[in-house]
Amino acid sequence: MSKRGRLFIVSGPSGSGKSTVLGEVFKRRDRLYFSVSATTRAPRPGETDGVEYFFLDEERFDQMVERGEFLEHARYAKCSYGTPRGPIEEKLNAGIDVILDIEVQGAKQVKARMPEAVSVFLAPPDLRELERRLRSRGTESEERIALRLETARSELREAEKYDYVVVNDDFRRAAGELLDIIDRSEETEPSKN
Ligand code: ADP
Ligand code: 5GP
């Protein structure tokens, strides 16, 4: 029987660089599946439905919640976000590793349901740099940046609960560290399922 894939949770405050670091990880690794989440937030310029996210209205999102179609879901910065369960089970059963890019409440839910998942907290070098990155991205209003920074303060306190903490100082270096974690997990005991 082929080995089941492993589940990796990458979490951390908005603007810490999760998308950037994961972009680099996926450039260097083929056999890895990025879990596309559903969200009720509006697409940013350049985002495509079904690629970065499935963009849903609140009604459709609630319908998926009621049908139990999410592995986890949470409210974040006045919007809903959720991880569709189906594709993840499919990939893990096919022996393919899966990466989730989700915030801390969702990470907690996944770890409770699947304790064998490997959790990684991607931290910014400090709060000033986090603020600078959020502003430089230019995708949120000042009000939304303030809300994300406020949330970041409590999210940073959760870092110690993760299996690993990676500081995103240089994104290529951070991607290398994440790949090392993935490779190291492959060598340890396979998930019991
Ligand atoms: P997240 O997905 O965690 O919200 P992003 O990947 O969108 O964060 O990164 C936020 C901003 O910070 C982007 O403008 C990105 O280009 C920039 N950024 C990401 N990593 C670094 C880094 N190591 N050094 C400097 N800027 C970075
Ligand atoms: P953004 O709006 O900047 O794309 O994402 C905001 C936050 O939501 C980020 O911390 C991101 O990791 C998180 N997120 C994205 N998808 C999901 C998901 O499916 N579930 C949860 N709980 N958080 C998610």
mmCIF file of C-alpha atoms and ligand atoms in Angstrom:
data_model
loop_
_atom_site.group_PDB
_atom_site.id
_atom_site.type_symbol
_atom_site.label_atom_id
_atom_site.label_comp_id
_atom_site.label_asym_id
_atom_site.label_seq_id
_atom_site.Cartn_x
_atom_site.Cartn_y
_atom_site.Cartn_z
ATOM 1 C CA MET A 1 0.000 0.000 0.000
ATOM 2 C CA SER A 2 1.359 3.450 -0.841
ATOM 3 C CA LYS A 3 2.162 5.848 1.995
ATOM 4 C CA ARG A 4 -0.411 8.495 2.844
ATOM 5 C CA GLY A 5 0.583 12.105 2.187
ATOM 6 C CA ARG A 6 1.388 14.480 5.036
ATOM 7 C CA LEU A 7 -0.508 17.599 5.975
ATOM 8 C CA PHE A 8 1.412 20.837 6.635
ATOM 9 C CA ILE A 9 -0.220 23.895 8.189
ATOM 10 C CA VAL A 10 1.464 27.233 7.502
ATOM 11 C CA SER A 11 0.070 30.012 9.625
ATOM 12 C CA GLY A 12 1.071 33.468 10.795
ATOM 13 C CA PRO A 13 -0.098 37.076 10.719
ATOM 14 C CA SER A 14 -1.296 38.674 7.527
ATOM 15 C CA GLY A 15 1.717 40.265 5.827
ATOM 16 C CA SER A 16 4.271 37.893 7.396
ATOM 17 C CA GLY A 17 4.899 36.581 3.887
ATOM 18 C CA LYS A 18 3.063 33.245 3.719
ATOM 19 C CA SER A 19 2.078 33.629 0.041
ATOM 20 C CA THR A 20 5.555 34.825 -0.917
ATOM 21 C CA VAL A 21 7.394 32.034 0.904
ATOM 22 C CA LEU A 22 4.956 29.358 -0.305
ATOM 23 C CA GLY A 23 5.309 30.671 -3.858
ATOM 24 C CA GLU A 24 9.038 29.942 -3.587
ATOM 25 C CA VAL A 25 8.409 26.518 -2.006
ATOM 26 C CA PHE A 26 6.100 25.506 -4.871
ATOM 27 C CA LYS A 27 8.658 26.734 -7.410
ATOM 28 C CA ARG A 28 11.183 24.309 -5.950
ATOM 29 C CA ARG A 29 8.823 21.349 -5.383
ATOM 30 C CA ASP A 30 6.393 19.659 -7.803
ATOM 31 C CA ARG A 31 4.676 16.913 -5.854
ATOM 32 C CA LEU A 32 3.019 19.149 -3.305
ATOM 33 C CA TYR A 33 -0.604 20.318 -3.284
ATOM 34 C CA PHE A 34 -1.686 23.833 -2.245
ATOM 35 C CA SER A 35 -5.119 23.714 -0.642
ATOM 36 C CA VAL A 36 -7.279 26.409 -2.268
ATOM 37 C CA SER A 37 -9.496 27.938 0.411
ATOM 38 C CA ALA A 38 -12.941 29.463 0.090
ATOM 39 C CA THR A 39 -13.439 33.053 1.224
ATOM 40 C CA THR A 40 -16.086 35.749 1.275
ATOM 41 C CA ARG A 41 -13.527 38.555 0.886
ATOM 42 C CA ALA A 42 -13.382 40.347 -2.452
ATOM 43 C CA PRO A 43 -10.677 39.271 -4.932
ATOM 44 C CA ARG A 44 -7.598 41.531 -5.086
ATOM 45 C CA PRO A 45 -6.427 42.733 -8.476
ATOM 46 C CA GLY A 46 -4.711 39.800 -10.175
ATOM 47 C CA GLU A 47 -6.435 37.101 -8.109
ATOM 48 C CA THR A 48 -8.372 34.451 -10.030
ATOM 49 C CA ASP A 49 -11.315 32.432 -8.746
ATOM 50 C CA GLY A 50 -10.183 28.853 -8.150
ATOM 51 C CA VAL A 51 -6.467 29.739 -8.086
ATOM 52 C CA GLU A 52 -5.732 31.818 -4.948
ATOM 53 C CA TYR A 53 -9.218 31.247 -3.492
ATOM 54 C CA PHE A 54 -12.752 30.219 -4.339
ATOM 55 C CA PHE A 55 -14.518 33.560 -3.957
ATOM 56 C CA LEU A 56 -18.011 32.965 -2.537
ATOM 57 C CA ASP A 57 -20.848 35.083 -1.200
ATOM 58 C CA GLU A 58 -21.886 34.632 2.463
ATOM 59 C CA GLU A 59 -24.906 32.509 1.493
ATOM 60 C CA ARG A 60 -22.894 29.965 -0.491
ATOM 61 C CA PHE A 61 -20.197 29.905 2.208
ATOM 62 C CA ASP A 62 -22.808 29.195 4.939
ATOM 63 C CA GLN A 63 -24.258 26.445 2.758
ATOM 64 C CA MET A 64 -20.855 24.732 2.640
ATOM 65 C CA VAL A 65 -20.557 25.076 6.431
ATOM 66 C CA GLU A 66 -23.993 23.476 6.924
ATOM 67 C CA ARG A 67 -23.116 20.599 4.616
ATOM 68 C CA GLY A 68 -19.921 19.922 6.568
ATOM 69 C CA GLU A 69 -17.776 20.567 3.509
ATOM 70 C CA PHE A 70 -15.009 22.360 5.428
ATOM 71 C CA LEU A 71 -12.183 20.748 7.382
ATOM 72 C CA GLU A 72 -12.086 24.048 9.308
ATOM 73 C CA HIS A 73 -13.463 27.537 8.901
ATOM 74 C CA ALA A 74 -13.081 30.852 10.729
ATOM 75 C CA ARG A 75 -13.953 34.536 10.677
ATOM 76 C CA TYR A 76 -10.987 36.808 10.054
ATOM 77 C CA ALA A 77 -10.974 40.574 9.501
ATOM 78 C CA LYS A 78 -14.759 40.651 8.956
ATOM 79 C CA CYS A 79 -14.711 37.889 6.300
ATOM 80 C CA SER A 80 -15.129 34.090 6.321
ATOM 81 C CA TYR A 81 -12.412 31.648 5.271
ATOM 82 C CA GLY A 82 -12.611 27.851 5.024
ATOM 83 C CA THR A 83 -10.619 24.816 3.888
ATOM 84 C CA PRO A 84 -12.603 22.468 1.584
ATOM 85 C CA ARG A 85 -12.310 18.959 2.971
ATOM 86 C CA GLY A 86 -12.734 16.852 -0.205
ATOM 87 C CA PRO A 87 -9.590 17.722 -2.206
ATOM 88 C CA ILE A 88 -7.385 17.307 0.863
ATOM 89 C CA GLU A 89 -8.541 13.758 1.626
ATOM 90 C CA GLU A 90 -8.160 12.911 -2.058
ATOM 91 C CA LYS A 91 -4.538 14.129 -2.227
ATOM 92 C CA LEU A 92 -3.492 12.645 1.121
ATOM 93 C CA ASN A 93 -4.948 9.272 0.090
ATOM 94 C CA ALA A 94 -3.016 9.487 -3.180
ATOM 95 C CA GLY A 95 0.209 9.916 -1.153
ATOM 96 C CA ILE A 96 0.599 13.607 -2.002
ATOM 97 C CA ASP A 97 1.648 16.122 0.669
ATOM 98 C CA VAL A 98 -0.741 19.029 1.208
ATOM 99 C CA ILE A 99 -0.024 22.581 2.420
ATOM 100 C CA LEU A 100 -2.638 24.787 4.081
ATOM 101 C CA ASP A 101 -2.125 28.567 4.319
ATOM 102 C CA ILE A 102 -4.579 29.435 7.103
ATOM 103 C CA GLU A 103 -4.874 31.763 10.119
ATOM 104 C CA VAL A 104 -4.401 30.660 13.732
ATOM 105 C CA GLN A 105 -7.996 29.767 14.717
ATOM 106 C CA GLY A 106 -8.244 27.452 11.712
ATOM 107 C CA ALA A 107 -4.815 25.982 12.435
ATOM 108 C CA LYS A 108 -5.996 25.082 15.941
ATOM 109 C CA GLN A 109 -9.077 23.309 14.547
ATOM 110 C CA VAL A 110 -7.023 21.281 12.070
ATOM 111 C CA LYS A 111 -4.445 20.281 14.698
ATOM 112 C CA ALA A 112 -7.283 19.135 17.004
ATOM 113 C CA ARG A 113 -8.826 17.005 14.235
ATOM 114 C CA MET A 114 -5.609 15.769 12.686
ATOM 115 C CA PRO A 115 -2.880 15.794 15.350
ATOM 116 C CA GLU A 116 -0.438 14.208 12.907
ATOM 117 C CA ALA A 117 -0.457 17.444 10.847
ATOM 118 C CA VAL A 118 2.806 19.413 11.034
ATOM 119 C CA SER A 119 2.248 23.054 12.012
ATOM 120 C CA VAL A 120 4.603 25.880 11.066
ATOM 121 C CA PHE A 121 4.263 29.482 12.265
ATOM 122 C CA LEU A 122 5.731 31.981 9.823
ATOM 123 C CA ALA A 123 6.737 35.034 11.841
ATOM 124 C CA PRO A 124 7.783 38.486 10.610
ATOM 125 C CA PRO A 125 11.156 39.763 11.928
ATOM 126 C CA ASP A 126 9.185 42.271 14.086
ATOM 127 C CA LEU A 127 5.900 44.216 14.184
ATOM 128 C CA ARG A 128 7.324 47.317 12.467
ATOM 129 C CA GLU A 129 8.441 45.230 9.511
ATOM 130 C CA LEU A 130 5.049 43.497 9.448
ATOM 131 C CA GLU A 131 3.340 46.886 9.209
ATOM 132 C CA ARG A 132 5.758 47.995 6.503
ATOM 133 C CA ARG A 133 5.047 44.836 4.467
ATOM 134 C CA LEU A 134 1.276 45.144 4.838
ATOM 135 C CA ARG A 135 1.443 48.776 3.627
ATOM 136 C CA SER A 136 3.872 48.008 0.815
ATOM 137 C CA ARG A 137 1.579 45.285 -0.515
ATOM 138 C CA GLY A 138 -0.996 48.032 -1.076
ATOM 139 C CA THR A 139 -3.993 45.690 -1.123
ATOM 140 C CA GLU A 140 -5.872 46.842 1.982
ATOM 141 C CA SER A 141 -7.378 50.131 3.146
ATOM 142 C CA GLU A 142 -5.822 51.858 6.198
ATOM 143 C CA GLU A 143 -8.786 50.656 8.252
ATOM 144 C CA ARG A 144 -8.239 47.043 7.175
ATOM 145 C CA ILE A 145 -4.472 47.283 7.765
ATOM 146 C CA ALA A 146 -5.156 48.499 11.321
ATOM 147 C CA LEU A 147 -7.538 45.584 11.888
ATOM 148 C CA ARG A 148 -4.972 43.069 10.585
ATOM 149 C CA LEU A 149 -2.206 44.562 12.773
ATOM 150 C CA GLU A 150 -4.444 44.441 15.824
ATOM 151 C CA THR A 151 -5.162 40.745 15.109
ATOM 152 C CA ALA A 152 -1.429 40.116 14.518
ATOM 153 C CA ARG A 153 -0.581 41.019 18.134
ATOM 154 C CA SER A 154 -2.707 38.165 19.493
ATOM 155 C CA GLU A 155 -1.682 35.794 16.674
ATOM 156 C CA LEU A 156 2.012 36.269 17.547
ATOM 157 C CA ARG A 157 1.322 35.025 21.064
ATOM 158 C CA GLU A 158 0.225 31.666 19.561
ATOM 159 C CA ALA A 159 3.580 31.005 17.880
ATOM 160 C CA GLU A 160 4.944 28.825 20.687
ATOM 161 C CA LYS A 161 2.092 26.317 20.248
ATOM 162 C CA TYR A 162 3.288 25.385 16.756
ATOM 163 C CA ASP A 163 5.625 22.496 15.928
ATOM 164 C CA TYR A 164 8.029 24.935 14.226
ATOM 165 C CA VAL A 165 8.543 28.699 14.008
ATOM 166 C CA VAL A 166 10.210 30.084 10.872
ATOM 167 C CA VAL A 167 11.206 33.759 10.767
ATOM 168 C CA ASN A 168 10.667 35.268 7.332
ATOM 169 C CA ASP A 169 13.675 37.575 7.199
ATOM 170 C CA ASP A 170 14.763 36.608 3.683
ATOM 171 C CA PHE A 171 11.975 34.807 1.813
ATOM 172 C CA ARG A 172 14.291 32.413 -0.057
ATOM 173 C CA ARG A 173 16.034 31.411 3.151
ATOM 174 C CA ALA A 174 12.648 30.965 4.907
ATOM 175 C CA ALA A 175 11.430 28.816 1.971
ATOM 176 C CA GLY A 176 14.566 26.662 2.324
ATOM 177 C CA GLU A 177 13.868 26.194 6.025
ATOM 178 C CA LEU A 178 10.269 25.204 5.279
ATOM 179 C CA LEU A 179 11.442 22.677 2.676
ATOM 180 C CA ASP A 180 13.845 21.210 5.258
ATOM 181 C CA ILE A 181 10.927 20.794 7.673
ATOM 182 C CA ILE A 182 8.891 19.052 4.958
ATOM 183 C CA ASP A 183 11.766 16.735 4.061
ATOM 184 C CA ARG A 184 12.519 15.947 7.694
ATOM 185 C CA SER A 185 8.849 15.045 8.295
ATOM 186 C CA GLU A 186 8.979 12.632 5.356
ATOM 187 C CA GLU A 187 11.771 10.737 7.088
ATOM 188 C CA THR A 188 9.939 10.373 10.408
ATOM 189 C CA GLU A 189 7.061 7.979 11.122
ATOM 190 C CA PRO A 190 4.253 7.975 8.568
ATOM 191 C CA SER A 191 0.823 9.216 9.659
ATOM 192 C CA LYS A 192 -1.301 6.528 11.302
ATOM 193 C CA ASN A 193 -4.405 6.200 9.142
HETATM 194 P P1 ADP B 1 0.838 36.964 3.634
HETATM 195 O O1 ADP B 1 0.514 35.952 2.561
HETATM 196 O O2 ADP B 1 1.404 36.332 4.873
HETATM 197 O O3 ADP B 1 -0.302 37.875 3.967
HETATM 198 P P2 ADP B 1 2.529 38.205 1.571
HETATM 199 O O4 ADP B 1 3.273 37.023 1.027
HETATM 200 O O5 ADP B 1 1.426 38.767 0.753
HETATM 201 O O6 ADP B 1 2.011 37.899 3.088
HETATM 202 O O7 ADP B 1 3.630 39.325 1.871
HETATM 203 C C1 ADP B 1 3.262 40.633 2.325
HETATM 204 C C2 ADP B 1 4.160 41.673 1.654
HETATM 205 O O8 ADP B 1 5.502 41.517 2.143
HETATM 206 C C3 ADP B 1 4.236 41.512 0.134
HETATM 207 O O9 ADP B 1 4.284 42.805 -0.443
HETATM 208 C C4 ADP B 1 5.551 40.763 -0.070
HETATM 209 O O10 ADP B 1 6.130 41.073 -1.329
HETATM 210 C C5 ADP B 1 6.423 41.258 1.067
HETATM 211 N N1 ADP B 1 7.392 40.258 1.569
HETATM 212 C C6 ADP B 1 7.181 38.940 1.767
HETATM 213 N N2 ADP B 1 8.299 38.338 2.261
HETATM 214 C C7 ADP B 1 9.232 39.319 2.387
HETATM 215 C C8 ADP B 1 10.604 39.340 2.838
HETATM 216 N N3 ADP B 1 11.230 38.231 3.285
HETATM 217 N N4 ADP B 1 11.243 40.524 2.834
HETATM 218 C C9 ADP B 1 10.636 41.647 2.413
HETATM 219 N N5 ADP B 1 9.356 41.704 1.942
HETATM 220 C C10 ADP B 1 8.645 40.554 1.944
HETATM 221 P P1 5GP B 2 -5.902 37.167 2.968
HETATM 222 O O1 5GP B 2 -7.238 37.859 3.007
HETATM 223 O O2 5GP B 2 -4.757 38.129 3.254
HETATM 224 O O3 5GP B 2 -5.690 36.357 1.718
HETATM 225 O O4 5GP B 2 -5.897 36.110 4.151
HETATM 226 C C1 5GP B 2 -6.169 36.518 5.469
HETATM 227 C C2 5GP B 2 -5.859 35.389 6.429
HETATM 228 O O5 5GP B 2 -6.742 34.292 6.193
HETATM 229 C C3 5GP B 2 -4.447 34.823 6.272
HETATM 230 O O6 5GP B 2 -3.869 34.669 7.562
HETATM 231 C C4 5GP B 2 -4.666 33.472 5.622
HETATM 232 O O7 5GP B 2 -3.675 32.531 6.009
HETATM 233 C C5 5GP B 2 -5.996 33.087 6.207
HETATM 234 N N1 5GP B 2 -6.714 32.047 5.453
HETATM 235 C C6 5GP B 2 -6.708 31.803 4.123
HETATM 236 N N2 5GP B 2 -7.471 30.742 3.831
HETATM 237 C C7 5GP B 2 -7.964 30.277 5.017
HETATM 238 C C8 5GP B 2 -8.797 29.176 5.372
HETATM 239 O O8 5GP B 2 -9.263 28.373 4.556
HETATM 240 N N3 5GP B 2 -9.103 29.042 6.680
HETATM 241 C C9 5GP B 2 -8.619 29.886 7.642
HETATM 242 N N4 5GP B 2 -8.963 29.635 8.898
HETATM 243 N N5 5GP B 2 -7.828 30.925 7.338
HETATM 244 C C10 5GP B 2 -7.497 31.120 6.038
#
